[in-house]
XYZ file of C-alpha atoms in Angstrom:
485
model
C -15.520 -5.274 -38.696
C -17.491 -8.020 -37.184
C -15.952 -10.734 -38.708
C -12.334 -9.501 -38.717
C -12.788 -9.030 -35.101
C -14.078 -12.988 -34.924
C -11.271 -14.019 -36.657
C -8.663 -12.388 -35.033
C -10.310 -13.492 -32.095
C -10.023 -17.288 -32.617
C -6.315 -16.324 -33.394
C -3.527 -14.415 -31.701
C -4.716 -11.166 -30.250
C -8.606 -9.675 -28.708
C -8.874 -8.737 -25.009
C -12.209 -10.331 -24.181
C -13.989 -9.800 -21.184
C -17.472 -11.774 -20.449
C -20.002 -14.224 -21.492
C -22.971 -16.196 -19.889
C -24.369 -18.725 -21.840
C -27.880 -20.422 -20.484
C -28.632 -20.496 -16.799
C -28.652 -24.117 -17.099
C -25.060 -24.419 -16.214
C -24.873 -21.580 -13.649
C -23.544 -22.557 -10.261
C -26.041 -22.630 -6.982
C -27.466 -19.140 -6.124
C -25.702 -17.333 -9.218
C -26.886 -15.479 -11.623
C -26.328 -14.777 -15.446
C -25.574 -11.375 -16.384
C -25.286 -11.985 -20.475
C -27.765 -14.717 -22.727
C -24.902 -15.056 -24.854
C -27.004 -14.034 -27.438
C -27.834 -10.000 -27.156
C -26.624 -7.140 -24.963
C -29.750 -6.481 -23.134
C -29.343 -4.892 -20.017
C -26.061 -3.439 -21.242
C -25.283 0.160 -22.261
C -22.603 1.025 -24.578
C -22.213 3.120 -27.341
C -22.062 0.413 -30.818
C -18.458 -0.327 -30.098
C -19.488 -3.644 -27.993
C -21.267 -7.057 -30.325
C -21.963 -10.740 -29.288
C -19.635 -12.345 -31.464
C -19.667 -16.520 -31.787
C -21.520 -16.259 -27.846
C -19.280 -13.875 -26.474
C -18.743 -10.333 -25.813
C -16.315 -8.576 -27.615
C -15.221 -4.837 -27.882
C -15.217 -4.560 -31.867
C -14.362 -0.748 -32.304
C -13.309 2.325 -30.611
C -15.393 3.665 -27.634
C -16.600 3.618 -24.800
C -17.189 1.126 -21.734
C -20.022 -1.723 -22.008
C -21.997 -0.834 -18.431
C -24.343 -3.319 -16.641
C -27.780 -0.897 -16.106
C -30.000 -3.814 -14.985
C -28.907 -4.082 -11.832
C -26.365 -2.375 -9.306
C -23.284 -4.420 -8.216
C -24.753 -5.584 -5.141
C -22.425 -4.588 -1.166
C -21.783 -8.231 -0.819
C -21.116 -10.263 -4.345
C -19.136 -12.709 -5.606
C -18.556 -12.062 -9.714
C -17.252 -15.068 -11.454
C -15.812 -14.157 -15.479
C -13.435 -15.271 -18.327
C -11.565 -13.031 -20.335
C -8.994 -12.805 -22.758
C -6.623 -10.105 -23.835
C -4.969 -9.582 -27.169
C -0.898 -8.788 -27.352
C -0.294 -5.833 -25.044
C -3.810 -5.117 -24.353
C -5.226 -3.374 -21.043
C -8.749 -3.280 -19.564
C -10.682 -3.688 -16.353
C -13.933 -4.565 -14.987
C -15.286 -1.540 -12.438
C -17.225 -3.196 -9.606
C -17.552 -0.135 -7.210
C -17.412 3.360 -7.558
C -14.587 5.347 -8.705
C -11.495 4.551 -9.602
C -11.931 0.969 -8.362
C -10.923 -1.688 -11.093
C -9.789 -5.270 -11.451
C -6.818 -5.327 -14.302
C -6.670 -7.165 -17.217
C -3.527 -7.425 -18.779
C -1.117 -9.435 -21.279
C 1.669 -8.801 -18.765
C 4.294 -10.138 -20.872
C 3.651 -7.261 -23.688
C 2.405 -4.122 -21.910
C 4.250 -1.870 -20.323
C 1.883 -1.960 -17.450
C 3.238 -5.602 -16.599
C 6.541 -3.921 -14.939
C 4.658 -2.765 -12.096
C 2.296 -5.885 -9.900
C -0.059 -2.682 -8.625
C -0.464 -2.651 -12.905
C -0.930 -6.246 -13.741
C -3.239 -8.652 -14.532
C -5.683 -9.401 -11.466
C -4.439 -5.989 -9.366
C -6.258 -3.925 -7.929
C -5.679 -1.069 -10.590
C -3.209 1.222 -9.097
C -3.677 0.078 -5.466
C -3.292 -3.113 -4.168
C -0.226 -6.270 -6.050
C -1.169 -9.652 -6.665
C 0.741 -12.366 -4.621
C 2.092 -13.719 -8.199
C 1.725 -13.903 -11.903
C -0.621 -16.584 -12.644
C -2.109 -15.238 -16.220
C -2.317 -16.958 -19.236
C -0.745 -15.686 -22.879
C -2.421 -13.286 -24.963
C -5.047 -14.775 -27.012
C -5.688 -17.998 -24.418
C -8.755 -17.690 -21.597
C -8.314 -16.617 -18.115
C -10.876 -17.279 -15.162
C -11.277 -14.134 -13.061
C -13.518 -14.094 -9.458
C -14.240 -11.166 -7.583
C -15.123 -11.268 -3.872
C -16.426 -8.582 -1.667
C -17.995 -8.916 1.651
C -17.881 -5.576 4.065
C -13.848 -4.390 4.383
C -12.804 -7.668 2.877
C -11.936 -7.700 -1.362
C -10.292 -10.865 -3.101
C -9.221 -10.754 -6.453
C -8.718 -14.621 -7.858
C -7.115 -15.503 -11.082
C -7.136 -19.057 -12.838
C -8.286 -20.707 -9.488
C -5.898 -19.035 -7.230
C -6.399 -16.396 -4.462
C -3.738 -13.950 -5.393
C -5.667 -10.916 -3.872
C -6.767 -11.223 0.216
C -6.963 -7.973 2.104
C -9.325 -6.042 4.662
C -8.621 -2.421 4.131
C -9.990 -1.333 7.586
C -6.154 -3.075 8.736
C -4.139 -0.367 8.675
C -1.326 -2.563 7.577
C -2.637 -1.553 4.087
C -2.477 2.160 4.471
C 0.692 3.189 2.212
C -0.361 0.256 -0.468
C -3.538 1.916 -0.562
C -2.650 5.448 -0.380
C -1.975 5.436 -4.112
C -5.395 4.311 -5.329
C -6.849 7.175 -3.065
C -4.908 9.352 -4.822
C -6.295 8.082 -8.427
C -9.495 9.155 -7.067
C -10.597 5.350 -5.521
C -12.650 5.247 -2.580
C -12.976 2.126 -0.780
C -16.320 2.440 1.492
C -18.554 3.397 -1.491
C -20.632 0.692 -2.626
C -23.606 0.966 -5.571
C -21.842 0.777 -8.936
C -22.846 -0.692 -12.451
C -20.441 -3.047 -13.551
C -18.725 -1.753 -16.115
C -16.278 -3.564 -19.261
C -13.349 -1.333 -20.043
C -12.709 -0.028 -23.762
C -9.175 1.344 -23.232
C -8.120 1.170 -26.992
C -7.887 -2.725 -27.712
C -10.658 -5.088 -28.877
C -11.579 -7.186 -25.844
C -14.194 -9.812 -24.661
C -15.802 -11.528 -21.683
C -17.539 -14.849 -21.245
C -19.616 -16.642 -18.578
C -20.291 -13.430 -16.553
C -22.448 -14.050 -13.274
C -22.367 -13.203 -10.374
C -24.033 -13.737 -7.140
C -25.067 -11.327 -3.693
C -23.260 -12.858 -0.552
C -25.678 -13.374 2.306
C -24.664 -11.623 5.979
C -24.436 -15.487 7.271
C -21.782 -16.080 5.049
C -18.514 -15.147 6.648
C -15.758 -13.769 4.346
C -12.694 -13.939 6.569
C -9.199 -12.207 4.979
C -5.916 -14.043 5.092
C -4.079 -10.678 4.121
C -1.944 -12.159 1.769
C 0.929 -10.493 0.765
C 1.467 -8.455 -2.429
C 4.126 -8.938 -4.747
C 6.379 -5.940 -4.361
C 7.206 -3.085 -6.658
C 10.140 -3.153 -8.664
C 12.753 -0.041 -8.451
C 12.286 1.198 -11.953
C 8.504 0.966 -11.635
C 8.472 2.664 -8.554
C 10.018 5.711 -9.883
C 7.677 5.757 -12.852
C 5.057 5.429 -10.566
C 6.281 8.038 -8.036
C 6.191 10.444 -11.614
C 2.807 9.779 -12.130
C 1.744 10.206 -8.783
C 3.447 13.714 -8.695
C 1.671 14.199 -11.710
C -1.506 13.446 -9.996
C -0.467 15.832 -6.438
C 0.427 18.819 -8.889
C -2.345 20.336 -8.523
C -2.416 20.630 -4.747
C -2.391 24.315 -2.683
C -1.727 25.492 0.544
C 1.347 25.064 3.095
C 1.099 21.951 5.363
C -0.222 22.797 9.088
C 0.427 21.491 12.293
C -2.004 21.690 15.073
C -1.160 20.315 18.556
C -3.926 18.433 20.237
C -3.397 17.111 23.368
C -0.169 15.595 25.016
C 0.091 12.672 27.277
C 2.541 12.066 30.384
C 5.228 8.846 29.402
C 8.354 8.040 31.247
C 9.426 6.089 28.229
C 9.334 9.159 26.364
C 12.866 9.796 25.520
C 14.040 8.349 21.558
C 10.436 8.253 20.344
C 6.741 6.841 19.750
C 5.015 4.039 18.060
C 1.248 3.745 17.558
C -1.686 1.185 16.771
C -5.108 1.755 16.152
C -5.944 1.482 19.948
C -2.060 1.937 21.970
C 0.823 4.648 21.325
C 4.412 2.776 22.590
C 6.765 5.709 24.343
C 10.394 4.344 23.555
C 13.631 4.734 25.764
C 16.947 3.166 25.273
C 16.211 0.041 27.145
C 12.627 0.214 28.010
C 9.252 0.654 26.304
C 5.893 1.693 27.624
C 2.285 0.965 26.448
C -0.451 3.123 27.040
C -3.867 4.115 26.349
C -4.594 6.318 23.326
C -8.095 7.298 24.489
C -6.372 8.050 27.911
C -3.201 8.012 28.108
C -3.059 4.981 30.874
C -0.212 2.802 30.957
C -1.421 -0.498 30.473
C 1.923 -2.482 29.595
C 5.760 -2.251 29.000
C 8.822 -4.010 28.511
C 12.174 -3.331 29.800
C 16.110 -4.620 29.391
C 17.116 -7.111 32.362
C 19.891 -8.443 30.401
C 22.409 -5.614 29.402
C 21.918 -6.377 25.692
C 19.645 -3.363 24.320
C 21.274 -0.094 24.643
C 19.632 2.296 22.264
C 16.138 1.917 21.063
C 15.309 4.308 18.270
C 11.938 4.417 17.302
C 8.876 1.960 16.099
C 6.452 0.777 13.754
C 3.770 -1.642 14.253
C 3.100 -4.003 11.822
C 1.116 -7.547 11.824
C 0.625 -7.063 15.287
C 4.404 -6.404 15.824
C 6.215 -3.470 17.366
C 9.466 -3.534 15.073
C 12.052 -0.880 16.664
C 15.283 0.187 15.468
C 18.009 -0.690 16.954
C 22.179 0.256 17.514
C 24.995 0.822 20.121
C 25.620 4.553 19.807
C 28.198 5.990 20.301
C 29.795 2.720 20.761
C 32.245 1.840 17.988
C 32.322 -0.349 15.839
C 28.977 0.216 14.833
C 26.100 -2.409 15.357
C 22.782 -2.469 14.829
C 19.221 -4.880 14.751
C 15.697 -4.601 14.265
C 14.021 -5.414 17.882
C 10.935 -6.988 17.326
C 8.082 -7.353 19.985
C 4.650 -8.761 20.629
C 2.706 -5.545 20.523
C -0.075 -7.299 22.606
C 1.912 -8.635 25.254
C 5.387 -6.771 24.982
C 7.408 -10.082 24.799
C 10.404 -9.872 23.001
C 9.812 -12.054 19.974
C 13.425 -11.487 18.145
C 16.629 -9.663 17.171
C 17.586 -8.920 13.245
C 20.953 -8.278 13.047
C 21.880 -5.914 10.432
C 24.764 -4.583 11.119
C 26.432 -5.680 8.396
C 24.804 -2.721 6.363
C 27.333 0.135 8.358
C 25.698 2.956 10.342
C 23.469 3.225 13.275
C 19.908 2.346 12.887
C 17.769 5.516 13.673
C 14.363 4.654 12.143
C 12.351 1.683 9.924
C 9.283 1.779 8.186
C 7.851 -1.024 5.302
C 5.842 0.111 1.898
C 5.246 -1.168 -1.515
C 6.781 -4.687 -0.287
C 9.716 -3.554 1.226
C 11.331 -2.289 4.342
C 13.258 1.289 4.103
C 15.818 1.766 7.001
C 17.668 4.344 7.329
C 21.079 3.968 9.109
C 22.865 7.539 10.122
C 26.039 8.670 10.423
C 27.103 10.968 13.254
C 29.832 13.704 13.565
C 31.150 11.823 16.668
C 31.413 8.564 14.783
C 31.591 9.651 11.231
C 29.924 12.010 8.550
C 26.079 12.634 8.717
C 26.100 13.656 4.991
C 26.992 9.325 4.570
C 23.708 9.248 6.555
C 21.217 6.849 3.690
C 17.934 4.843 3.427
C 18.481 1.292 2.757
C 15.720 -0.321 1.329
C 15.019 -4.516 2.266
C 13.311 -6.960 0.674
C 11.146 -8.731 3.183
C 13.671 -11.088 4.400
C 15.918 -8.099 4.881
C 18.332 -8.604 1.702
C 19.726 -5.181 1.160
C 18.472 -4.341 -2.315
C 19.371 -0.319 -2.880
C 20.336 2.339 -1.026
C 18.762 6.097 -1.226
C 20.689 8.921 -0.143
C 19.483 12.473 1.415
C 20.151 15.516 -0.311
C 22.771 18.145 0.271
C 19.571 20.931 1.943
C 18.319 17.928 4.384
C 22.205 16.826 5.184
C 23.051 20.667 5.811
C 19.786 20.700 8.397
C 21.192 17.284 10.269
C 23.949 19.221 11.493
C 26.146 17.149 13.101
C 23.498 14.656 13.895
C 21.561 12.811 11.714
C 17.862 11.680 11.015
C 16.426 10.562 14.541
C 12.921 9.692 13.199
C 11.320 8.660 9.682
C 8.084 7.121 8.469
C 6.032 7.535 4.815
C 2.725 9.020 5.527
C 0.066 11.010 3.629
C 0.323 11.162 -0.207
C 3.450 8.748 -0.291
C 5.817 10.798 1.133
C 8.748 10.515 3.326
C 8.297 12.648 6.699
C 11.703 12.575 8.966
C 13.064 14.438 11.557
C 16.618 15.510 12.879
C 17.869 15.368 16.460
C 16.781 18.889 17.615
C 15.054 20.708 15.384
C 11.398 21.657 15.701
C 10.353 20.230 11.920
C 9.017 17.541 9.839
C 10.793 17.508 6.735
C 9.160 16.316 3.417
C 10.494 14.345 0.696
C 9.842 11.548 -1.790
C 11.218 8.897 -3.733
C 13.429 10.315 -6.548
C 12.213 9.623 -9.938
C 15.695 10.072 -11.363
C 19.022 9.629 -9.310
C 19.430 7.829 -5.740
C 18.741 10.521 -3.834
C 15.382 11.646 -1.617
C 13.234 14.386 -3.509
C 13.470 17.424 -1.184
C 9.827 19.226 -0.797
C 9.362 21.198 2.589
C 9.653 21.737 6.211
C 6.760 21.445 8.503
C 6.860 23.578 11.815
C 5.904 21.319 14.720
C 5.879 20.706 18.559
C 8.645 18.317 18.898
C 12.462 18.618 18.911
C 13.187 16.020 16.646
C 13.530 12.550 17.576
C 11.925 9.419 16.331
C 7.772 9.743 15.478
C 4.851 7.732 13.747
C 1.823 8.035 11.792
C -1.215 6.726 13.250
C -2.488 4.845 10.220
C -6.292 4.233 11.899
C -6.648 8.257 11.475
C -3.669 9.363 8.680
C -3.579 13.203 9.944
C -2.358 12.369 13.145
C 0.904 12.378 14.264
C 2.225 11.310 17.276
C 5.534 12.460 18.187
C 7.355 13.428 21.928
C 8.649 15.768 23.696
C 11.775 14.510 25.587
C 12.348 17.418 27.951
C 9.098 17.241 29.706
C 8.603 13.104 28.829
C 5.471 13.395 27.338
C 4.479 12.134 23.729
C 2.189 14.803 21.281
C -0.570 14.080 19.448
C -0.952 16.749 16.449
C -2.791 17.132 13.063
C -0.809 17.717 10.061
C -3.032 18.894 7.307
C -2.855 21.006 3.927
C -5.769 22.750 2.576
């Protein structure tokens, strides 16, 4: 077994995961976590053998596990591996579901999908790129970690940057929550992956990083998810939600007074933005004091929709309902000092922009067709690449059309467990749906009784159950918790 491994190994396929040879080589303040010699200090279950100074998964079983030593808060791990033809592993550096890939992306199915691929973080967060070798050649892999900050580096480049206490991150990260990953746990053994494939590591160290080191993020940006891999995704993750019980429950908490608070309601970890046609007002979440605004001096915005912030953006859409022809932009504003920053003109695309929201590496806008100016059932989601190329459009399904009315969707934004929330113009509920697995259309899944008459809303990503919405009548904007037991 041994020595077919070795050979094969020298050859064309064998993931391979770690080796350490003497400390003689190690770099300043690291150290060696394999002698290149034996496995002691290691756990595994006779499936796992040094072979020519490396480690190498030689039969079926389980993972090789690092018991000498936890995986320290603060570390840098530094690794080669190598992967035969269509293998997959990981190395587990925290607890849970919490996994750096390894992948031959070119012959795995897994390669389709970036949150899948070699250097991911598994089912959670893309790679910036594709920078891994062929099957049977060595890659370098580096692991950083210092408080809310995780890098992921493959063959000398940084293709992983991200602090997960921004809530930029919350729908990328969403998914590995639901696999069962938990970011803010920290006291794992590092553990070597046996998913089915022979596999091997070299040069495995690793180092703790002091507190005086300072591990700033860049928050690079993730490659983003293909259609047809979003769909299979979106199946698995159903998969994975199955089991959940309960109705979902809404439970007013507190409202605040906003004069702005007329099309809708954007929110930041510290500010909620009441929106108006031509005018937008910041204020206070703790309490509820204005502290900031913007308004229209020069005739050009007529019909703010609702708002998103994003990279310390507000983002609002845009149109000139019920003006005809259709137009509408993206509006996009210095969330710290309300300046306008610029206009994105998409109209183009046909509709009136209603609501906008950005996942997975791309922005979903959904552009609505009224009775007075057309049919709401030609009401769809458009989905942008970053640079807002128009790459597919997703319809809504005959049940959510025939609750529009002759309106359309005022307000839309993903939140907990992937899916879509929107609202209508009037209507007191959240409606549920998600991305279809088959077909172009929205997955219909419930209606949520809430405070609000419709209009535009947002998540608070800082605290996911919350849900800030307004109430137009009385201009005040309403904090709630939506939960499911």
């Amino acid at each position: 077994m041994i020595r077919h491994f070795s050979a094969t190994f020298r050859g064309l396929p064998a993931c391979l995961l770690l080796l350490t040879g003497s400390a003689e080589g190690l770099e300043p303040g690291f150290e060696s976590l394999f002698d290149g010699k034996s496995l002691d200090g290691w756990k595994h279950d006779g499936n796992w053998a040094v072979v020519n100074s490396e480690i190498a998964r030689v039969k079926k079983g389980g993972s090789l596990v690092y018991e000498k030593a936890k995986v320290p808060a603060d570390f840098e791990l530094r690794f080669e591996w190598k992967v035969a033809q269509g293998c997959n592993s990981g190395v587990y550096y925290r607890p849970g579901q919490y996994e750096y890939q390894l992948l031959d992306n070119a012959n795995s199915p897994y390669g389709e999908n970036p949150r899948q691929a070699a250097a991911s973080l598994f089912f959670g967060m893309a790679p910036t790129k594709d920078v891994v070798k062929p099957h049977g050649e060595w890659n370098e892999g580096r692991i950083v970690c210092q408080g809310t900050v995780i890098q992921h580096w493959l063959n000398g480049e940084k293709v992983i940057d991200f602090d997960y206490s921004d809530p930029r991150w919350f729908h990328e990260l969403e998914v590995l929550r639901i696999r069962g990953g938990d970011l803010a746990k920290r006291g794992a053994n590092l553990s070597l992956q046996d998913h089915g494939a022979d596999v091997g590591f070299r040069n495995l160290r690793w180092r703790a990083i002091p507190a005086s080191e300072k591990l700033v993020s860049e928050n690079l940006t993730p490659m983003p998810i293909p259609d047809g891999a979003l769909r299979k995704e979106q199946e698995r993750i159903n998969k994975m939600l199955a089991g959940q019980k309960g109705e979902w429950r809404h439970e007013e908490l507190k409202r605040f007074k906003a004069e702005e608070a007329h099309q809708g309601v954007a929110v930041d970890a510290e500010h909620f933005y009441a929106i108006t046609n031509a005018a937008i007002g910041k204020y206070r979440k703790d309490s509820g004091e204005r502290v900031g605004g913007w308004k229209e001096t020069q005739g050009r915005i007529k019909h703010l929709n609702a708002g998103i912030v994003l990279d310390g953006k507000l983002w609002c859409a845009h149109s000139n309902y019920p003006e005809m022809p259709m137009k509408s932009s993206v509006e996009v504003f210095d969330a710290q000092t309300m300046q306008h920053l610029e206009s994105i003109d998409l109209t183009s695309v046909g509709g009136s922009l209603t609501w906008v929201d950005r996942r997975d590496g791309w922005w979903y806008a959904c552009f609505a067709q009224y009775a007075k100016t057309g049919d709401p059932a030609r009401t769809r989601v458009v989905r942008f690449d970053l640079n807002w190329k128009p790459s597919a459009e997703i319809r809504f399904p005959a049940e959510m059309v025939a609750k529009f009315g002759k309106n359309s969707s005022s307000g839309g934004c993903f939140g907990p467990d992937r899916h879509l929330f929107i609202t209508g113009h009037d209507a007191q509920e959240l409606y549920v749906l998600d991305l279809p697995v088959e077909g172009d259309a929205w997955t219909w899944k419930t209606a949520i009784p809430i405070s609000a008459h419709g209009q535009a809303f947002a998540w608070d990503r800082s605290a996911p159950s919350l849900l800030y919405s307004i109430d137009r009548k009385t201009k005040e904007v309403i904090v709630s918790k939506i939960s499911r037991p």
